[in-house]
GROMACS .gro file of C-alpha atoms in nm:
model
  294
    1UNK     CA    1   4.880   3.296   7.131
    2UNK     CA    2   5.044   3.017   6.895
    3UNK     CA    3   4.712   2.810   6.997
    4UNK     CA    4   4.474   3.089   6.852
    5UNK     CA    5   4.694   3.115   6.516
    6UNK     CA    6   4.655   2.717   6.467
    7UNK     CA    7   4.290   2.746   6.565
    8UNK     CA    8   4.207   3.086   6.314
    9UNK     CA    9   4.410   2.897   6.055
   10UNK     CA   10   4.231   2.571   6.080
   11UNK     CA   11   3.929   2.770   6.018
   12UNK     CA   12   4.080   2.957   5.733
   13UNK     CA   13   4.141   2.623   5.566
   14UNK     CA   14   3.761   2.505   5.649
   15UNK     CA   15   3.621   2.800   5.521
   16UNK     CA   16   3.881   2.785   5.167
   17UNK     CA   17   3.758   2.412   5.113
   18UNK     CA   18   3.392   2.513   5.125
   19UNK     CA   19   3.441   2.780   4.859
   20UNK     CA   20   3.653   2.492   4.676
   21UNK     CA   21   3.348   2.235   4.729
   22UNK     CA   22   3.059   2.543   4.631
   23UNK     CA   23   3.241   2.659   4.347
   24UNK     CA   24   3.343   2.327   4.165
   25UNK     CA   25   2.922   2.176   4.265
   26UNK     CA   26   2.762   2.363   3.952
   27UNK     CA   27   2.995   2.266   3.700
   28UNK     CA   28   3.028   1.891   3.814
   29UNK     CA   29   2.645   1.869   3.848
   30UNK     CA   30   2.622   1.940   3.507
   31UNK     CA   31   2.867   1.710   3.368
   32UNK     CA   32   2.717   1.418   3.567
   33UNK     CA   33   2.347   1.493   3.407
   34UNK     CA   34   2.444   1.561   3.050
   35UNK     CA   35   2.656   1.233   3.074
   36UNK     CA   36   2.341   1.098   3.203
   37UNK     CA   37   2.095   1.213   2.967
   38UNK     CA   38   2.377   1.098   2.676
   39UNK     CA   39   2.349   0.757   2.812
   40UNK     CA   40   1.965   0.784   2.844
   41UNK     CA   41   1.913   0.922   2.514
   42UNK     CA   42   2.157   0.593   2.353
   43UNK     CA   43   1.954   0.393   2.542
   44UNK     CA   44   1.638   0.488   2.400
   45UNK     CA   45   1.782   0.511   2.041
   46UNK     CA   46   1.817   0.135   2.075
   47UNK     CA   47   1.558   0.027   2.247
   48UNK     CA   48   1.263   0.256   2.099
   49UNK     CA   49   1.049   0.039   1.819
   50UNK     CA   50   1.039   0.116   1.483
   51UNK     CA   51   0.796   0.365   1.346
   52UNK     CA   52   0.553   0.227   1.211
   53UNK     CA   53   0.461   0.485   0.919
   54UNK     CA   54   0.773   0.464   0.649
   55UNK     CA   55   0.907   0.823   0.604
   56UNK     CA   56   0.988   0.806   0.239
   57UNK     CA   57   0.868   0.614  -0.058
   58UNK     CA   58   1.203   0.382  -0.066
   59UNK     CA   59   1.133   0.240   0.244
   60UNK     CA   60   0.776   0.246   0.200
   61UNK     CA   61   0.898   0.014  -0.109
   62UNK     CA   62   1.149  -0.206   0.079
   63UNK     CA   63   0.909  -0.239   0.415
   64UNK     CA   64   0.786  -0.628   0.383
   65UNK     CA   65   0.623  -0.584   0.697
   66UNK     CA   66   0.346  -0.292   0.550
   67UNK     CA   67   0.358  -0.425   0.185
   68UNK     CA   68   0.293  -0.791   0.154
   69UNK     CA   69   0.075  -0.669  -0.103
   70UNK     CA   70   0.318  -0.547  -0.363
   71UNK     CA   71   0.394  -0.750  -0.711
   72UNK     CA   72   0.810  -0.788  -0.770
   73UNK     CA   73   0.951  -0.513  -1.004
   74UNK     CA   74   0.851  -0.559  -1.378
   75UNK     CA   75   1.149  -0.588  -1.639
   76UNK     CA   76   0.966  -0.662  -1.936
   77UNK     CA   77   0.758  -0.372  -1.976
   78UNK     CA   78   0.737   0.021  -1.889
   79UNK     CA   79   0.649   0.090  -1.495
   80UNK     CA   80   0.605   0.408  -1.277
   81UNK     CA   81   0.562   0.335  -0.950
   82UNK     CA   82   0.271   0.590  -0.792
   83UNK     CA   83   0.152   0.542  -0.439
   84UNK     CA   84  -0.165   0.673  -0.312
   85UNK     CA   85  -0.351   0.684   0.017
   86UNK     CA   86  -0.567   0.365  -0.072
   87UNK     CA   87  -0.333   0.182  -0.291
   88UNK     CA   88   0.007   0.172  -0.517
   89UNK     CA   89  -0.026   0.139  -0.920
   90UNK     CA   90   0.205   0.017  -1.136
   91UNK     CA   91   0.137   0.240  -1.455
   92UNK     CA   92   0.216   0.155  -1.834
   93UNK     CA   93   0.285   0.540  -1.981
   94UNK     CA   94   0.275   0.316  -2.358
   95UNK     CA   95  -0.076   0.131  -2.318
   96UNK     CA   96  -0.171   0.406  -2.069
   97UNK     CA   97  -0.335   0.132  -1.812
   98UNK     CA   98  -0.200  -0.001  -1.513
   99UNK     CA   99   0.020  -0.297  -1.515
  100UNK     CA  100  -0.120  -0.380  -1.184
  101UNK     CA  101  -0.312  -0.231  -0.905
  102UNK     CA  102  -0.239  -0.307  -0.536
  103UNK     CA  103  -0.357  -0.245  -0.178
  104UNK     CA  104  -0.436  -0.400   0.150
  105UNK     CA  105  -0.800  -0.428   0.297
  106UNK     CA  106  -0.895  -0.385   0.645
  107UNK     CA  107  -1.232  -0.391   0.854
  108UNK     CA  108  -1.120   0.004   0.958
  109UNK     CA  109  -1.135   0.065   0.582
  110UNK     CA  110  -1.490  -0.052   0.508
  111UNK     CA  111  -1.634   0.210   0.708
  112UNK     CA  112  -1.770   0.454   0.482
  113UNK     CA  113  -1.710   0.779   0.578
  114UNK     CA  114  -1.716   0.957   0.247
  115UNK     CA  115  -1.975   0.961  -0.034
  116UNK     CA  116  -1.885   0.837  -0.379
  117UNK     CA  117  -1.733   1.138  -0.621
  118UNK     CA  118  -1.792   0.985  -0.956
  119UNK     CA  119  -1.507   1.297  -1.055
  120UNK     CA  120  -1.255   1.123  -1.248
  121UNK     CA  121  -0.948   1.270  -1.308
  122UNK     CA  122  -0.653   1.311  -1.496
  123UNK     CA  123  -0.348   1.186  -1.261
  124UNK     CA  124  -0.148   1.494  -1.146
  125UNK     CA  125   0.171   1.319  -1.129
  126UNK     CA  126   0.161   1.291  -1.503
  127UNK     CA  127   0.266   1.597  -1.736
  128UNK     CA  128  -0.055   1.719  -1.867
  129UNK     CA  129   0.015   1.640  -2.205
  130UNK     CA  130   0.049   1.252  -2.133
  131UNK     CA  131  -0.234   1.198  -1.888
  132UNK     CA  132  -0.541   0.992  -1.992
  133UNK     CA  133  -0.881   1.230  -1.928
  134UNK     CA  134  -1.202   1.140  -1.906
  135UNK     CA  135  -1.258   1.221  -2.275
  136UNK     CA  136  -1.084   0.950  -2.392
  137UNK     CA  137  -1.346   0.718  -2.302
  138UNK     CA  138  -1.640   0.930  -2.518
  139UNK     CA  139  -1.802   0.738  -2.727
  140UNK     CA  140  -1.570   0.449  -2.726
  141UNK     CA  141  -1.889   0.203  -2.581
  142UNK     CA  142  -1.654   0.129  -2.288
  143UNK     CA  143  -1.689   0.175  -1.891
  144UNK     CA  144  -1.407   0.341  -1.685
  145UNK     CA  145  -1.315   0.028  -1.493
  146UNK     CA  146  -1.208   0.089  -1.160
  147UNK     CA  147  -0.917  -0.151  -1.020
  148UNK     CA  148  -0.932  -0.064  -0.673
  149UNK     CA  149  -1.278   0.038  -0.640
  150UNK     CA  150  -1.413   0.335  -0.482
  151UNK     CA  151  -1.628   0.131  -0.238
  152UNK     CA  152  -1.262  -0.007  -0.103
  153UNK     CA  153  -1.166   0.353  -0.050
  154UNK     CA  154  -1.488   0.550   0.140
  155UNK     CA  155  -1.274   0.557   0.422
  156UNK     CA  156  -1.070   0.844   0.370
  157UNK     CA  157  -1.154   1.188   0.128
  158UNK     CA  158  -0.802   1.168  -0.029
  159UNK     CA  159  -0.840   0.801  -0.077
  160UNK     CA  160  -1.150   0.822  -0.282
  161UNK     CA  161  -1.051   1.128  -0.476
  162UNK     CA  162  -0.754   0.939  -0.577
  163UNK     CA  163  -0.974   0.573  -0.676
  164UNK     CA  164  -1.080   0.823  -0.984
  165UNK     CA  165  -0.777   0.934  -1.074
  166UNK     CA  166  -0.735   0.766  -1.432
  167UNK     CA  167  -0.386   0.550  -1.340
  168UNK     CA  168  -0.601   0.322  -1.113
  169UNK     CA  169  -0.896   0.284  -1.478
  170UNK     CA  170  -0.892   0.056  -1.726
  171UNK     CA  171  -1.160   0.033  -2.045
  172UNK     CA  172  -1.434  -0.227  -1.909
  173UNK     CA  173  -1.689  -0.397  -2.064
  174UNK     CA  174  -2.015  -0.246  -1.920
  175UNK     CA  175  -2.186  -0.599  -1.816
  176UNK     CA  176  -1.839  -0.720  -1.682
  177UNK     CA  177  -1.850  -0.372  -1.471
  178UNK     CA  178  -2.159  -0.359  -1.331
  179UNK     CA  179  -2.174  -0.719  -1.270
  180UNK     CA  180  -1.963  -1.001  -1.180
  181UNK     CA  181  -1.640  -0.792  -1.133
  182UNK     CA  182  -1.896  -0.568  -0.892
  183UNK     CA  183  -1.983  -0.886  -0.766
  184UNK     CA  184  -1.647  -0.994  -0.673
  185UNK     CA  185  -1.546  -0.643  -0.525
  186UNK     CA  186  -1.820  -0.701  -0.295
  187UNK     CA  187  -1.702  -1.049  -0.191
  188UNK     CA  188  -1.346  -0.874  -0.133
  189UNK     CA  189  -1.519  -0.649   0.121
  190UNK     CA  190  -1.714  -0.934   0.317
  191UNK     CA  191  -1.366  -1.144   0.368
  192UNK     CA  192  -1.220  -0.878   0.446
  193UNK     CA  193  -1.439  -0.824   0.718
  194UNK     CA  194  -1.469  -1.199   0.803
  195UNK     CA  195  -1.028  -1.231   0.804
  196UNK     CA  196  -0.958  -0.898   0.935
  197UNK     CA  197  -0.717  -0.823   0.662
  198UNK     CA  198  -0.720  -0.917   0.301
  199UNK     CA  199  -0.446  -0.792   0.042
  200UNK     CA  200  -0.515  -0.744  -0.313
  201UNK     CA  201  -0.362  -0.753  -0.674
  202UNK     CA  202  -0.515  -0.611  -0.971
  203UNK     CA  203  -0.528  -0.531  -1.314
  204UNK     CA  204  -0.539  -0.640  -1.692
  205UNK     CA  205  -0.444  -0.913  -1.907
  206UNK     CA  206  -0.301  -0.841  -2.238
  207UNK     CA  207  -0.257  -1.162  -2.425
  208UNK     CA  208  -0.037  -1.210  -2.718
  209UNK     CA  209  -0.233  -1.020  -3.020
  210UNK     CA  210  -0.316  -0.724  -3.151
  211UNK     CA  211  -0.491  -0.479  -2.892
  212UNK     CA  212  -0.777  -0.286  -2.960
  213UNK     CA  213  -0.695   0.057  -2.839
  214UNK     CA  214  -0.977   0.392  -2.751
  215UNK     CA  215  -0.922   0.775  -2.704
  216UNK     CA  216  -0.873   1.039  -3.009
  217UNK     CA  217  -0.564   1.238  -2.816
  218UNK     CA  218  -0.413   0.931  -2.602
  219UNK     CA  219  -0.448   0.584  -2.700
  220UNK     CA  220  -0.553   0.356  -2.402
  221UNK     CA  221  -0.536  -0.010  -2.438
  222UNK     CA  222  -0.832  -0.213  -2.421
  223UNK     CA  223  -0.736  -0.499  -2.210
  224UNK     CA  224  -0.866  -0.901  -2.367
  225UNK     CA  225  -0.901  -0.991  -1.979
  226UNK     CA  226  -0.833  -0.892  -1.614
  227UNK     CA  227  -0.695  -1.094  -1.288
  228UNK     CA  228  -0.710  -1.074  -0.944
  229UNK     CA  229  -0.541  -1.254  -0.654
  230UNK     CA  230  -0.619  -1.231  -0.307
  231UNK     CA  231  -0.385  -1.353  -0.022
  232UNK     CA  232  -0.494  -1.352   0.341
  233UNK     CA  233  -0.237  -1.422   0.621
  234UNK     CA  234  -0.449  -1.423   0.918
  235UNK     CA  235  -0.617  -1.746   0.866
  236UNK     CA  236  -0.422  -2.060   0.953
  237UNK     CA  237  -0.287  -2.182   0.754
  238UNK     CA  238  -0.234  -1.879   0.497
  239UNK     CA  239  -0.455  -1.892   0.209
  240UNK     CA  240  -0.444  -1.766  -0.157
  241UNK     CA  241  -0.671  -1.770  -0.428
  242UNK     CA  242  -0.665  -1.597  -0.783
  243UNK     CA  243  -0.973  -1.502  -1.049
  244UNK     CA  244  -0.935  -1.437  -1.370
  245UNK     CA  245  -1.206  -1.298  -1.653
  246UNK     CA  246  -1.274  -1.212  -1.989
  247UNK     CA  247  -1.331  -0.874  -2.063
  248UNK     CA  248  -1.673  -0.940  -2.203
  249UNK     CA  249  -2.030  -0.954  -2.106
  250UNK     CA  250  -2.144  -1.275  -1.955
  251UNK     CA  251  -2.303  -1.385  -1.602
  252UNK     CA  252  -2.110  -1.691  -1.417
  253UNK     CA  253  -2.111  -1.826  -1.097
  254UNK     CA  254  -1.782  -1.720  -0.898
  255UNK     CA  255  -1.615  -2.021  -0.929
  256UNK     CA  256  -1.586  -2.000  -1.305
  257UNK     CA  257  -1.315  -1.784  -1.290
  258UNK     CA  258  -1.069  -1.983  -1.003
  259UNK     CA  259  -0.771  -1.980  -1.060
  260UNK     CA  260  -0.418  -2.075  -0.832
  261UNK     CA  261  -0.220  -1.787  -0.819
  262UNK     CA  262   0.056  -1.961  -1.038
  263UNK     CA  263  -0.179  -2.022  -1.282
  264UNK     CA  264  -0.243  -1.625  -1.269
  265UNK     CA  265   0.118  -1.550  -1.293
  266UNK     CA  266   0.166  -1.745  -1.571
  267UNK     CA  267  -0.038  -1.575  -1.783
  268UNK     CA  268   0.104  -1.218  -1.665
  269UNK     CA  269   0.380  -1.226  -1.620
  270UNK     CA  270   0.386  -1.117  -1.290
  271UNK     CA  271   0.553  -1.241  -0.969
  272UNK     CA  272   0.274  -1.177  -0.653
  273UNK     CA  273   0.327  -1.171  -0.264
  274UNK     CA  274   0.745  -1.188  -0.298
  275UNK     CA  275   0.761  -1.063   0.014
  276UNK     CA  276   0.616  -1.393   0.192
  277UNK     CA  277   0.892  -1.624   0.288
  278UNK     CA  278   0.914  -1.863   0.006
  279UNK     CA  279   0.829  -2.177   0.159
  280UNK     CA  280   0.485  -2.025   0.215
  281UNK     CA  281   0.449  -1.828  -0.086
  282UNK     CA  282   0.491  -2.164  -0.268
  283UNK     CA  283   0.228  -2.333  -0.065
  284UNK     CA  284  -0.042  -2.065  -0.076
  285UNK     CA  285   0.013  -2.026  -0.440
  286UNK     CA  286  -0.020  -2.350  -0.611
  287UNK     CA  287  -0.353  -2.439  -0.455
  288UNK     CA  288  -0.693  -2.323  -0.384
  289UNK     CA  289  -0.946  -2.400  -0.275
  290UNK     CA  290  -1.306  -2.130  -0.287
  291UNK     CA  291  -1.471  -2.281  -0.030
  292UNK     CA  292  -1.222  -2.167   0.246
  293UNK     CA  293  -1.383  -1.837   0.083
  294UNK     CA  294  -1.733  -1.906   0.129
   0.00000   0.00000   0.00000
């Protein structure tokens, strides 16, 4: 009799620690996977890469990586920052031009996917009342001078709606316009092609005078001169090489207006390509050479 008591209480005990095991499974399952996934989740959080698309415009601003392109910050003179699908402006709200115009220029981005608009347009991120229009330009004998021209920006619908906003135009003499600035937005496109990527600066020169200004309700500055540089990083070694011309009819061969990029800089005031480590930023900017272009 004492031997079946021992035996129905040994399975009493069996039974009990089952229940024990069953009961406590569930809750200790759980605890084991969301420790799990915590330490999968950390893991990933240091090990995925970077995006590669900034999420706001201050770290679109301070991404080297993305922006080789972009001129240091100007402290002599007004700037508002604007970025657009094709490019970034610097804009002067007092001589209501750019201070410079800036973008980077890709095979992918010569493919012309969108038919010219010839709409120009006020900029909407400027109060109406301040925004340079189209009429400004009426009877004033000038062209509306593209920067970043349209042809860079047939890519994308936003990006040529926004070429003709009036941030990225500047008065232009017609011949310069139509002919060897055309010519030399052209040239852009073919190394572009030939390098795989190309990034470009932009805009006017303003010497030390009196400017001659257009427009009856805003007064836009008529620049004496424009520049561009051009730095490609894909070649080896890196290469830069800077143009600059008068903002006046005339018909040259290319290498009349080849300039170093110091030389450029010099005469606006403007510091190019910061973002390149210095020691090549010094190199590619005190010599070039336009047969490395050809």
């Amino acid at each position: 009799m004492a031997r079946r008591k021992k035996q129905s209480k040994s399975v009493y005990l069996l039974i009990l620690f089952i229940c024990v095991v069953c009961l406590a499974y569930e809750p200790l399952s759980k605890a084991l996977q969301n420790n799990n996934n915590k330490d999968l989740t950390q893991t990933e959080a240091t090990t995925a890469p970077a995006s590669d698309t900034p999420t706001s415009k201050a770290q679109l601003a301070d991404s080297d990586s993305t922006q080789l392109e972009l001129p240091a910050p100007l402290k002599d003179r007004p700037e508002l920052i604007l970025y657009r699908r094709g490019y970034t402006v610097s804009f002067n709200k007092e001589l209501n031009i750019p201070n410079w115009v800036a973008w980077e220029l890709t095979p992918e981005k010569l493919i012309e996917r969108e038919s010219r608009t010839d709409k120009f347009l006020p900029d909407p991120d400027l109060p109406e009342d301040e925004a340079v229009t189209t009429d400004d330009y009426k009877g004033a004998g000038m062209d509306r001078g593209h920067m970043c021209p349209a042809g860079d920006n047939r890519w994308h619908w936003k990006a040529m709606l926004e070429s003709f906003y009036m941030t990225n135009i500047c008065p232009q003499n017609h011949n310069l316009n139509r002919g060897d600035w055309k010519e030399l937005e052209e040239d852009c496109r073919r190394w572009a092609e030939e390098e795989g990527s190309i990034y470009i600066v932009c805009g006017p020169i303003l010497y030390n005078q009196k400017h001659k200004t257009i427009g009856r309700q805003h007064k836009v500055t008529v620049p004496e001169a424009f520049f561009k540089v051009i730095l490609c990083t894909n070649s080896n070694p890196p290469k830069a090489i800077g143009f600059i011309y008068k903002n006046a009819s005339g018909n040259h061969s290319l290498d009349s207006y080849v300039n170093s990029v110091d030389a450029v800089e010099r005469i606006t005031g403007i510091d190019f390509f910061p973002a390149l480590p210095d020691k090549v930023e010094k190199e590619v900017e005190a010599k070039y050479d336009l047969s490395l272009w050809k």
